[in-house]
Amino acid sequence: MKVICDNVVLQEAVSIASRAVEQKNTILAMEGILLQADADLKVTGYNLKKGIYITVDADVKEKGGIVLSARLLGEIVRKLPDGMVEITSQDDGRTEIRCGQAKYNIVGINEEEYPELPEMEEGHEFLLPQKVMRDMIQQTIFAAAQNSGKPAIEGELFEVKDNTITLVAVDGFRLAVRREELEKNLSEDVREEQFIVPANALTDVVRICGETGDIEISVCKKHVFFQCDRTVVVTRRLEGPFLQYSNSIPKDFYHAIKIRREELTAAVERIAIVANVQEPAPLYFHIEGNEITLRCVTPLGKANDVCLFEGNEEPMEIGFNYKYLIDVLREAPAEEILFRYNVSSYPIVIEPAEGAKNFLYLVLPVRIRGEE
């Protein structure tokens, strides 16, 4: 193999593909990046659960492929000067990398030892603007469970129905739901679809999404493919069952406060300076009249703040784990939100105050002292 390409482009491709590489693996080839030169240069990382491959423009002098250590290749291309980099590999794995006056001779692995990536089988495809997909993931992924022992909720549920796509994440303490209308009508055979995507794959989807253009999502029997331009993330689907999340959302509320999200977020962040200790202390909301009084007491000290809203509410006190609440407030895509609640022991729900109901967050409260 002999190929010449721009080092800035190669560096970005190696950086993205490396996110699917396991640094320690019993299969040595899987600690590497697969470079394949054909019409262009294809850069691949794969760990049997998730793969990322990027096709970049290159001047291919000789077709072929080689597997190079992801760590070593990444360090080399980061240190090389800007310009054209030439990579030449021999049948025995010896590989030379040149850029300017810099030259490296390293040992690679035959491409035949690299495991085959899943192929895109017949399935369902739909398109979504890349920016919309990125925003939907960022506004929900924080609520996906981690190390829960329940693999299904360590991902996000994708629901496609009636030309609407919905993303759902839940970790047992909070729930995040985000939905959007699909701009392009679905075909008749894709009117309804459900699948679960691992959260760690979705963080890579966020990274490859830009401000313009569409992302193509292809749903196959065991895998899901996300393609943005010339970059593809492929991941195994997680097996369910996923939480019947709609049953967790209260149908009726006695109280609903309309409040500016940024003002409430800022107040919570100020209180969080004290709350953020090794064992997070509860953050209490005392709601009365037209204001929320926030307070927190920890071994570091205590903090109080006030956030105003329109209305005249009866006295009510609700306690929260501030981390669960602050994630929601930072990501909710609306200037004004509805803070909906019943009694102190019931979940609170945050929705947009106006416009389309395109998001919903549910947060479980913590016990208030005296209730135990």
CSV table of C-alpha atoms in Angstrom, one decimal:
chain,number,residue,atom,x,y,z
A,1,MET,CA,0.0,0.0,0.0
A,2,LYS,CA,1.2,3.5,-0.8
A,3,VAL,CA,-1.0,6.5,-0.2
A,4,ILE,CA,-0.6,10.3,0.1
A,5,CYS,CA,-3.1,12.5,2.0
A,6,ASP,CA,-3.3,15.8,3.9
A,7,ASN,CA,-2.1,15.2,7.5
A,8,VAL,CA,-4.8,17.5,9.0
A,9,VAL,CA,-7.5,15.4,7.4
A,10,LEU,CA,-5.7,12.1,8.4
A,11,GLN,CA,-5.3,13.3,12.0
A,12,GLU,CA,-9.0,14.1,12.4
A,13,ALA,CA,-10.0,10.7,10.9
A,14,VAL,CA,-7.6,8.8,13.2
A,15,SER,CA,-8.9,10.7,16.2
A,16,ILE,CA,-12.5,9.8,15.4
A,17,ALA,CA,-11.8,6.2,14.5
A,18,SER,CA,-9.7,5.7,17.7
A,19,ARG,CA,-12.8,6.2,19.8
A,20,ALA,CA,-13.9,2.6,18.8
A,21,VAL,CA,-10.5,1.1,19.6
A,22,GLU,CA,-9.9,-0.8,22.8
A,23,GLN,CA,-6.4,-0.1,24.2
A,24,LYS,CA,-6.0,-3.6,25.7
A,25,ASN,CA,-7.5,-6.5,23.7
A,26,THR,CA,-6.6,-10.2,23.4
A,27,ILE,CA,-6.7,-9.7,19.6
A,28,LEU,CA,-3.7,-7.5,18.9
A,29,ALA,CA,-5.1,-6.2,15.6
A,30,MET,CA,-8.1,-4.7,17.5
A,31,GLU,CA,-5.7,-2.3,19.3
A,32,GLY,CA,-5.0,-0.8,15.9
A,33,ILE,CA,-6.5,1.4,13.2
A,34,LEU,CA,-7.2,-0.3,9.9
A,35,LEU,CA,-6.0,1.8,6.9
A,36,GLN,CA,-7.4,0.6,3.5
A,37,ALA,CA,-6.4,2.3,0.2
A,38,ASP,CA,-8.6,1.9,-2.8
A,39,ALA,CA,-10.2,4.8,-4.6
A,40,ASP,CA,-9.7,6.8,-1.4
A,41,LEU,CA,-8.3,6.0,2.0
A,42,LYS,CA,-10.7,4.4,4.6
A,43,VAL,CA,-9.8,4.7,8.3
A,44,THR,CA,-11.4,2.2,10.7
A,45,GLY,CA,-11.6,1.5,14.4
A,46,TYR,CA,-13.6,-1.5,15.7
A,47,ASN,CA,-14.1,-3.3,19.1
A,48,LEU,CA,-16.7,-5.9,18.0
A,49,LYS,CA,-19.5,-3.9,19.7
A,50,LYS,CA,-19.0,-0.5,17.9
A,51,GLY,CA,-17.2,0.5,14.8
A,52,ILE,CA,-16.3,3.9,13.2
A,53,TYR,CA,-15.0,4.3,9.7
A,54,ILE,CA,-14.2,7.4,7.8
A,55,THR,CA,-13.3,7.8,4.1
A,56,VAL,CA,-11.0,10.6,3.2
A,57,ASP,CA,-9.6,12.0,0.0
A,58,ALA,CA,-6.2,10.6,-0.9
A,59,ASP,CA,-3.8,10.0,-3.8
A,60,VAL,CA,-3.6,6.2,-3.9
A,61,LYS,CA,-0.4,5.1,-5.5
A,62,GLU,CA,-0.8,1.5,-4.6
A,63,LYS,CA,-3.9,-0.2,-3.3
A,64,GLY,CA,-3.8,-2.3,-0.1
A,65,GLY,CA,-4.3,-2.2,3.6
A,66,ILE,CA,-2.4,-2.3,6.9
A,67,VAL,CA,-3.3,-2.2,10.6
A,68,LEU,CA,-1.3,0.2,12.7
A,69,SER,CA,-1.3,0.7,16.5
A,70,ALA,CA,-4.0,3.3,17.2
A,71,ARG,CA,-1.9,4.8,20.0
A,72,LEU,CA,1.3,5.0,18.0
A,73,LEU,CA,-0.4,6.3,14.8
A,74,GLY,CA,-2.4,8.9,16.7
A,75,GLU,CA,0.8,10.2,18.4
A,76,ILE,CA,2.7,10.3,15.1
A,77,VAL,CA,0.1,12.2,13.1
A,78,ARG,CA,-0.4,14.7,16.0
A,79,LYS,CA,3.3,15.5,16.0
A,80,LEU,CA,3.8,15.7,12.2
A,81,PRO,CA,3.9,19.1,10.6
A,82,ASP,CA,1.0,20.3,8.4
A,83,GLY,CA,1.4,19.1,4.9
A,84,MET,CA,1.1,15.9,2.8
A,85,VAL,CA,1.8,12.7,4.6
A,86,GLU,CA,3.0,9.6,2.7
A,87,ILE,CA,2.3,6.1,4.1
A,88,THR,CA,3.9,3.1,2.5
A,89,SER,CA,3.5,-0.5,3.8
A,90,GLN,CA,5.1,-3.7,2.7
A,91,ASP,CA,3.6,-7.2,2.7
A,92,ASP,CA,5.5,-8.1,5.9
A,93,GLY,CA,3.9,-5.2,7.8
A,94,ARG,CA,6.9,-2.8,7.7
A,95,THR,CA,5.4,0.7,7.3
A,96,GLU,CA,7.1,4.0,6.5
A,97,ILE,CA,5.4,7.3,7.4
A,98,ARG,CA,6.8,10.5,5.9
A,99,CYS,CA,5.9,14.2,6.2
A,100,GLY,CA,8.3,16.9,5.4
A,101,GLN,CA,11.7,16.0,6.9
A,102,ALA,CA,10.1,13.6,9.5
A,103,LYS,CA,10.2,9.9,8.8
A,104,TYR,CA,9.0,6.9,10.9
A,105,ASN,CA,9.4,3.2,10.3
A,106,ILE,CA,7.0,1.1,12.3
A,107,VAL,CA,5.6,-2.4,12.2
A,108,GLY,CA,2.0,-3.1,11.3
A,109,ILE,CA,-0.3,-6.1,11.1
A,110,ASN,CA,-1.7,-7.7,8.0
A,111,GLU,CA,-5.2,-6.4,7.3
A,112,GLU,CA,-6.5,-10.0,7.0
A,113,GLU,CA,-6.1,-10.3,10.8
A,114,TYR,CA,-8.5,-7.5,11.4
A,115,PRO,CA,-12.1,-8.6,12.2
A,116,GLU,CA,-14.8,-7.9,9.6
A,117,LEU,CA,-17.2,-5.1,10.4
A,118,PRO,CA,-21.0,-5.7,10.2
A,119,GLU,CA,-22.4,-5.1,6.7
A,120,MET,CA,-25.4,-2.9,6.2
A,121,GLU,CA,-28.2,-5.4,5.7
A,122,GLU,CA,-31.7,-4.8,4.4
A,123,GLY,CA,-33.5,-2.7,6.9
A,124,HIS,CA,-35.2,0.6,7.5
A,125,GLU,CA,-33.7,3.9,6.8
A,126,PHE,CA,-34.7,7.5,7.6
A,127,LEU,CA,-33.1,10.9,7.5
A,128,LEU,CA,-32.8,13.6,10.1
A,129,PRO,CA,-30.8,16.9,10.1
A,130,GLN,CA,-27.5,16.4,11.7
A,131,LYS,CA,-27.9,19.3,14.1
A,132,VAL,CA,-31.3,18.1,15.2
A,133,MET,CA,-29.9,14.6,15.9
A,134,ARG,CA,-27.0,16.0,17.8
A,135,ASP,CA,-29.2,18.3,19.9
A,136,MET,CA,-31.7,15.5,20.7
A,137,ILE,CA,-28.9,13.2,21.9
A,138,GLN,CA,-27.2,15.9,24.0
A,139,GLN,CA,-30.5,16.9,25.6
A,140,THR,CA,-31.2,13.3,26.8
A,141,ILE,CA,-28.1,11.2,27.1
A,142,PHE,CA,-27.2,12.5,30.6
A,143,ALA,CA,-30.2,10.5,31.9
A,144,ALA,CA,-29.0,7.1,30.5
A,145,ALA,CA,-28.0,4.7,33.3
A,146,GLN,CA,-24.4,3.7,34.0
A,147,ASN,CA,-23.2,0.4,35.3
A,148,SER,CA,-26.7,-0.4,36.3
A,149,GLY,CA,-26.6,-4.1,35.6
A,150,LYS,CA,-29.5,-3.5,33.2
A,151,PRO,CA,-28.0,-3.1,29.7
A,152,ALA,CA,-31.2,-1.8,28.1
A,153,ILE,CA,-31.3,1.4,30.1
A,154,GLU,CA,-27.6,2.0,29.5
A,155,GLY,CA,-28.6,3.2,26.1
A,156,GLU,CA,-31.4,5.3,24.6
A,157,LEU,CA,-34.7,4.1,23.2
A,158,PHE,CA,-35.4,5.4,19.7
A,159,GLU,CA,-39.1,5.4,18.8
A,160,VAL,CA,-40.2,6.1,15.2
A,161,LYS,CA,-43.9,6.4,14.8
A,162,ASP,CA,-46.3,8.5,12.7
A,163,ASN,CA,-43.4,10.5,11.2
A,164,THR,CA,-42.1,11.5,14.6
A,165,ILE,CA,-38.8,10.4,16.2
A,166,THR,CA,-38.6,10.2,20.0
A,167,LEU,CA,-35.5,9.6,22.1
A,168,VAL,CA,-35.8,8.3,25.7
A,169,ALA,CA,-33.2,7.9,28.4
A,170,VAL,CA,-33.8,6.8,32.0
A,171,ASP,CA,-31.6,5.8,35.0
A,172,GLY,CA,-34.2,5.2,37.7
A,173,PHE,CA,-33.9,8.7,39.2
A,174,ARG,CA,-34.8,10.8,36.2
A,175,LEU,CA,-36.3,10.5,32.7
A,176,ALA,CA,-35.6,12.5,29.6
A,177,VAL,CA,-37.8,12.4,26.5
A,178,ARG,CA,-37.1,14.4,23.4
A,179,ARG,CA,-39.2,14.3,20.1
A,180,GLU,CA,-39.1,15.9,16.7
A,181,GLU,CA,-41.1,15.6,13.5
A,182,LEU,CA,-39.2,14.0,10.6
A,183,GLU,CA,-38.9,16.4,7.7
A,184,LYS,CA,-39.0,13.7,5.1
A,185,ASN,CA,-42.0,11.3,5.2
A,186,LEU,CA,-41.4,7.7,6.1
A,187,SER,CA,-42.1,4.9,3.8
A,188,GLU,CA,-45.1,2.7,4.5
A,189,ASP,CA,-42.9,-0.2,5.9
A,190,VAL,CA,-41.2,2.1,8.4
A,191,ARG,CA,-44.3,3.7,10.1
A,192,GLU,CA,-43.3,2.2,13.4
A,193,GLU,CA,-39.9,1.2,14.7
A,194,GLN,CA,-38.3,0.8,18.1
A,195,PHE,CA,-34.6,0.1,18.9
A,196,ILE,CA,-32.1,0.8,21.7
A,197,VAL,CA,-28.7,2.3,21.0
A,198,PRO,CA,-25.8,2.2,23.5
A,199,ALA,CA,-25.0,5.6,25.1
A,200,ASN,CA,-21.3,5.3,24.3
A,201,ALA,CA,-22.1,5.0,20.6
A,202,LEU,CA,-24.4,8.0,20.7
A,203,THR,CA,-21.5,10.2,22.1
A,204,ASP,CA,-19.7,9.3,18.9
A,205,VAL,CA,-22.7,10.2,16.8
A,206,VAL,CA,-22.8,13.6,18.5
A,207,ARG,CA,-19.2,14.1,17.5
A,208,ILE,CA,-19.6,13.4,13.8
A,209,CYS,CA,-22.8,15.5,13.4
A,210,GLY,CA,-22.3,19.0,12.0
A,211,GLU,CA,-24.4,22.1,11.6
A,212,THR,CA,-25.7,21.2,8.1
A,213,GLY,CA,-26.7,18.2,6.1
A,214,ASP,CA,-28.6,15.1,7.1
A,215,ILE,CA,-27.7,12.0,9.0
A,216,GLU,CA,-28.9,8.7,7.6
A,217,ILE,CA,-30.0,6.1,10.2
A,218,SER,CA,-30.2,2.6,9.0
A,219,VAL,CA,-31.8,0.0,11.3
A,220,CYS,CA,-30.9,-3.6,10.7
A,221,LYS,CA,-31.7,-6.7,12.6
A,222,LYS,CA,-28.8,-6.6,15.1
A,223,HIS,CA,-27.0,-3.3,14.3
A,224,VAL,CA,-27.7,0.4,13.7
A,225,PHE,CA,-25.7,2.5,11.3
A,226,PHE,CA,-25.4,6.3,11.6
A,227,GLN,CA,-23.9,8.0,8.5
A,228,CYS,CA,-22.9,11.6,8.2
A,229,ASP,CA,-21.3,12.5,4.9
A,230,ARG,CA,-18.3,10.1,4.7
A,231,THR,CA,-18.2,9.0,8.3
A,232,VAL,CA,-20.2,6.0,9.7
A,233,VAL,CA,-20.8,4.8,13.2
A,234,VAL,CA,-22.1,1.2,13.5
A,235,THR,CA,-23.2,-0.3,16.8
A,236,ARG,CA,-24.9,-3.3,18.1
A,237,ARG,CA,-28.5,-2.8,19.2
A,238,LEU,CA,-29.2,-3.4,22.9
A,239,GLU,CA,-31.7,-6.0,23.8
A,240,GLY,CA,-34.8,-4.9,25.8
A,241,PRO,CA,-37.1,-4.7,27.5
A,242,PHE,CA,-36.8,-0.9,28.0
A,243,LEU,CA,-38.8,0.8,30.7
A,244,GLN,CA,-42.5,1.5,29.8
A,245,TYR,CA,-41.7,5.1,30.4
A,246,SER,CA,-45.1,6.6,29.6
A,247,ASN,CA,-46.5,4.7,32.7
A,248,SER,CA,-44.0,6.6,34.9
A,249,ILE,CA,-45.3,10.0,34.0
A,250,PRO,CA,-48.1,11.4,36.1
A,251,LYS,CA,-51.1,12.2,34.1
A,252,ASP,CA,-52.4,15.1,36.2
A,253,PHE,CA,-50.8,17.8,38.3
A,254,TYR,CA,-52.2,20.2,40.9
A,255,HIS,CA,-49.5,22.8,40.4
A,256,ALA,CA,-47.6,24.3,37.4
A,257,ILE,CA,-45.1,27.1,37.7
A,258,LYS,CA,-44.1,29.0,34.6
A,259,ILE,CA,-40.5,30.2,35.1
A,260,ARG,CA,-37.5,31.3,33.0
A,261,ARG,CA,-35.1,28.4,32.7
A,262,GLU,CA,-31.9,30.5,32.7
A,263,GLU,CA,-32.8,32.2,36.0
A,264,LEU,CA,-33.7,29.0,37.8
A,265,THR,CA,-30.5,27.3,36.4
A,266,ALA,CA,-28.4,30.1,37.6
A,267,ALA,CA,-29.9,29.9,41.1
A,268,VAL,CA,-29.4,26.2,41.3
A,269,GLU,CA,-25.8,26.5,40.1
A,270,ARG,CA,-25.1,29.1,42.9
A,271,ILE,CA,-26.5,26.7,45.5
A,272,ALA,CA,-24.5,23.9,44.0
A,273,ILE,CA,-21.2,25.5,45.1
A,274,VAL,CA,-22.1,24.4,48.6
A,275,ALA,CA,-24.0,21.3,47.6
A,276,ASN,CA,-21.2,19.8,45.6
A,277,VAL,CA,-19.4,17.8,48.3
A,278,GLN,CA,-18.3,14.2,48.3
A,279,GLU,CA,-21.8,13.1,49.4
A,280,PRO,CA,-24.1,15.6,47.7
A,281,ALA,CA,-26.6,17.2,50.1
A,282,PRO,CA,-30.2,17.7,49.2
A,283,LEU,CA,-31.3,20.9,47.5
A,284,TYR,CA,-34.6,22.1,48.9
A,285,PHE,CA,-37.2,24.2,47.1
A,286,HIS,CA,-39.7,26.1,49.2
A,287,ILE,CA,-42.4,27.3,46.9
A,288,GLU,CA,-44.8,30.0,48.1
A,289,GLY,CA,-46.5,33.0,46.6
A,290,ASN,CA,-44.5,34.0,43.5
A,291,GLU,CA,-41.0,32.8,44.6
A,292,ILE,CA,-38.9,29.7,45.0
A,293,THR,CA,-36.5,29.8,48.0
A,294,LEU,CA,-33.6,27.5,47.4
A,295,ARG,CA,-31.5,26.3,50.3
A,296,CYS,CA,-28.8,23.7,51.1
A,297,VAL,CA,-26.9,22.9,54.2
A,298,THR,CA,-23.7,20.8,54.1
A,299,PRO,CA,-20.5,20.4,56.2
A,300,LEU,CA,-19.0,23.2,54.0
A,301,GLY,CA,-21.7,25.7,55.0
A,302,LYS,CA,-25.1,26.7,53.8
A,303,ALA,CA,-26.5,28.7,50.9
A,304,ASN,CA,-29.8,30.3,50.1
A,305,ASP,CA,-31.2,32.0,47.0
A,306,VAL,CA,-34.5,33.1,45.5
A,307,CYS,CA,-36.0,32.7,42.1
A,308,LEU,CA,-39.2,34.6,41.1
A,309,PHE,CA,-42.0,33.4,38.9
A,310,GLU,CA,-45.5,34.6,37.9
A,311,GLY,CA,-48.4,33.3,40.0
A,312,ASN,CA,-49.4,32.8,43.6
A,313,GLU,CA,-48.7,29.2,44.8
A,314,GLU,CA,-49.6,27.6,48.1
A,315,PRO,CA,-46.6,26.7,50.4
A,316,MET,CA,-44.8,23.5,49.3
A,317,GLU,CA,-41.3,22.1,49.9
A,318,ILE,CA,-39.6,19.7,47.6
A,319,GLY,CA,-36.1,18.2,47.9
A,320,PHE,CA,-33.8,17.2,45.1
A,321,ASN,CA,-30.4,15.7,44.3
A,322,TYR,CA,-29.1,18.8,42.7
A,323,LYS,CA,-27.1,16.9,40.1
A,324,TYR,CA,-30.2,15.3,38.6
A,325,LEU,CA,-32.0,18.7,38.5
A,326,ILE,CA,-29.1,20.8,37.1
A,327,ASP,CA,-28.5,18.4,34.2
A,328,VAL,CA,-32.2,18.8,33.2
A,329,LEU,CA,-32.1,22.6,33.5
A,330,ARG,CA,-28.9,23.0,31.5
A,331,GLU,CA,-30.2,20.9,28.6
A,332,ALA,CA,-33.9,21.8,28.4
A,333,PRO,CA,-34.3,23.5,25.0
A,334,ALA,CA,-36.7,26.3,26.0
A,335,GLU,CA,-36.4,29.8,27.4
A,336,GLU,CA,-39.5,29.3,29.6
A,337,ILE,CA,-40.4,26.0,31.2
A,338,LEU,CA,-43.3,24.6,33.2
A,339,PHE,CA,-42.3,23.2,36.5
A,340,ARG,CA,-45.2,20.7,37.3
A,341,TYR,CA,-45.7,19.0,40.6
A,342,ASN,CA,-48.3,17.5,43.0
A,343,VAL,CA,-46.9,16.8,46.5
A,344,SER,CA,-43.4,16.6,47.8
A,345,SER,CA,-43.1,12.8,47.4
A,346,TYR,CA,-44.3,12.8,43.8
A,347,PRO,CA,-42.0,13.2,40.7
A,348,ILE,CA,-41.8,16.7,39.2
A,349,VAL,CA,-42.0,17.1,35.4
A,350,ILE,CA,-40.4,19.9,33.4
A,351,GLU,CA,-41.9,20.7,30.0
A,352,PRO,CA,-41.9,23.7,27.6
A,353,ALA,CA,-44.1,26.5,28.7
A,354,GLU,CA,-45.1,27.3,25.1
A,355,GLY,CA,-45.0,25.9,21.6
A,356,ALA,CA,-44.7,22.2,20.7
A,357,LYS,CA,-44.3,19.7,23.5
A,358,ASN,CA,-41.1,18.4,22.1
A,359,PHE,CA,-39.4,17.6,25.4
A,360,LEU,CA,-40.3,16.2,28.9
A,361,TYR,CA,-38.0,15.7,31.9
A,362,LEU,CA,-39.1,13.8,35.0
A,363,VAL,CA,-37.0,14.0,38.3
A,364,LEU,CA,-37.7,12.0,41.4
A,365,PRO,CA,-37.5,14.0,44.7
A,366,VAL,CA,-35.6,13.1,47.8
A,367,ARG,CA,-37.1,12.8,51.2
A,368,ILE,CA,-37.4,15.9,53.3
A,369,ARG,CA,-36.2,15.7,56.8
A,370,GLY,CA,-39.0,14.9,59.1
A,371,GLU,CA,-40.7,12.6,56.5
A,372,GLU,CA,-38.6,9.5,57.4
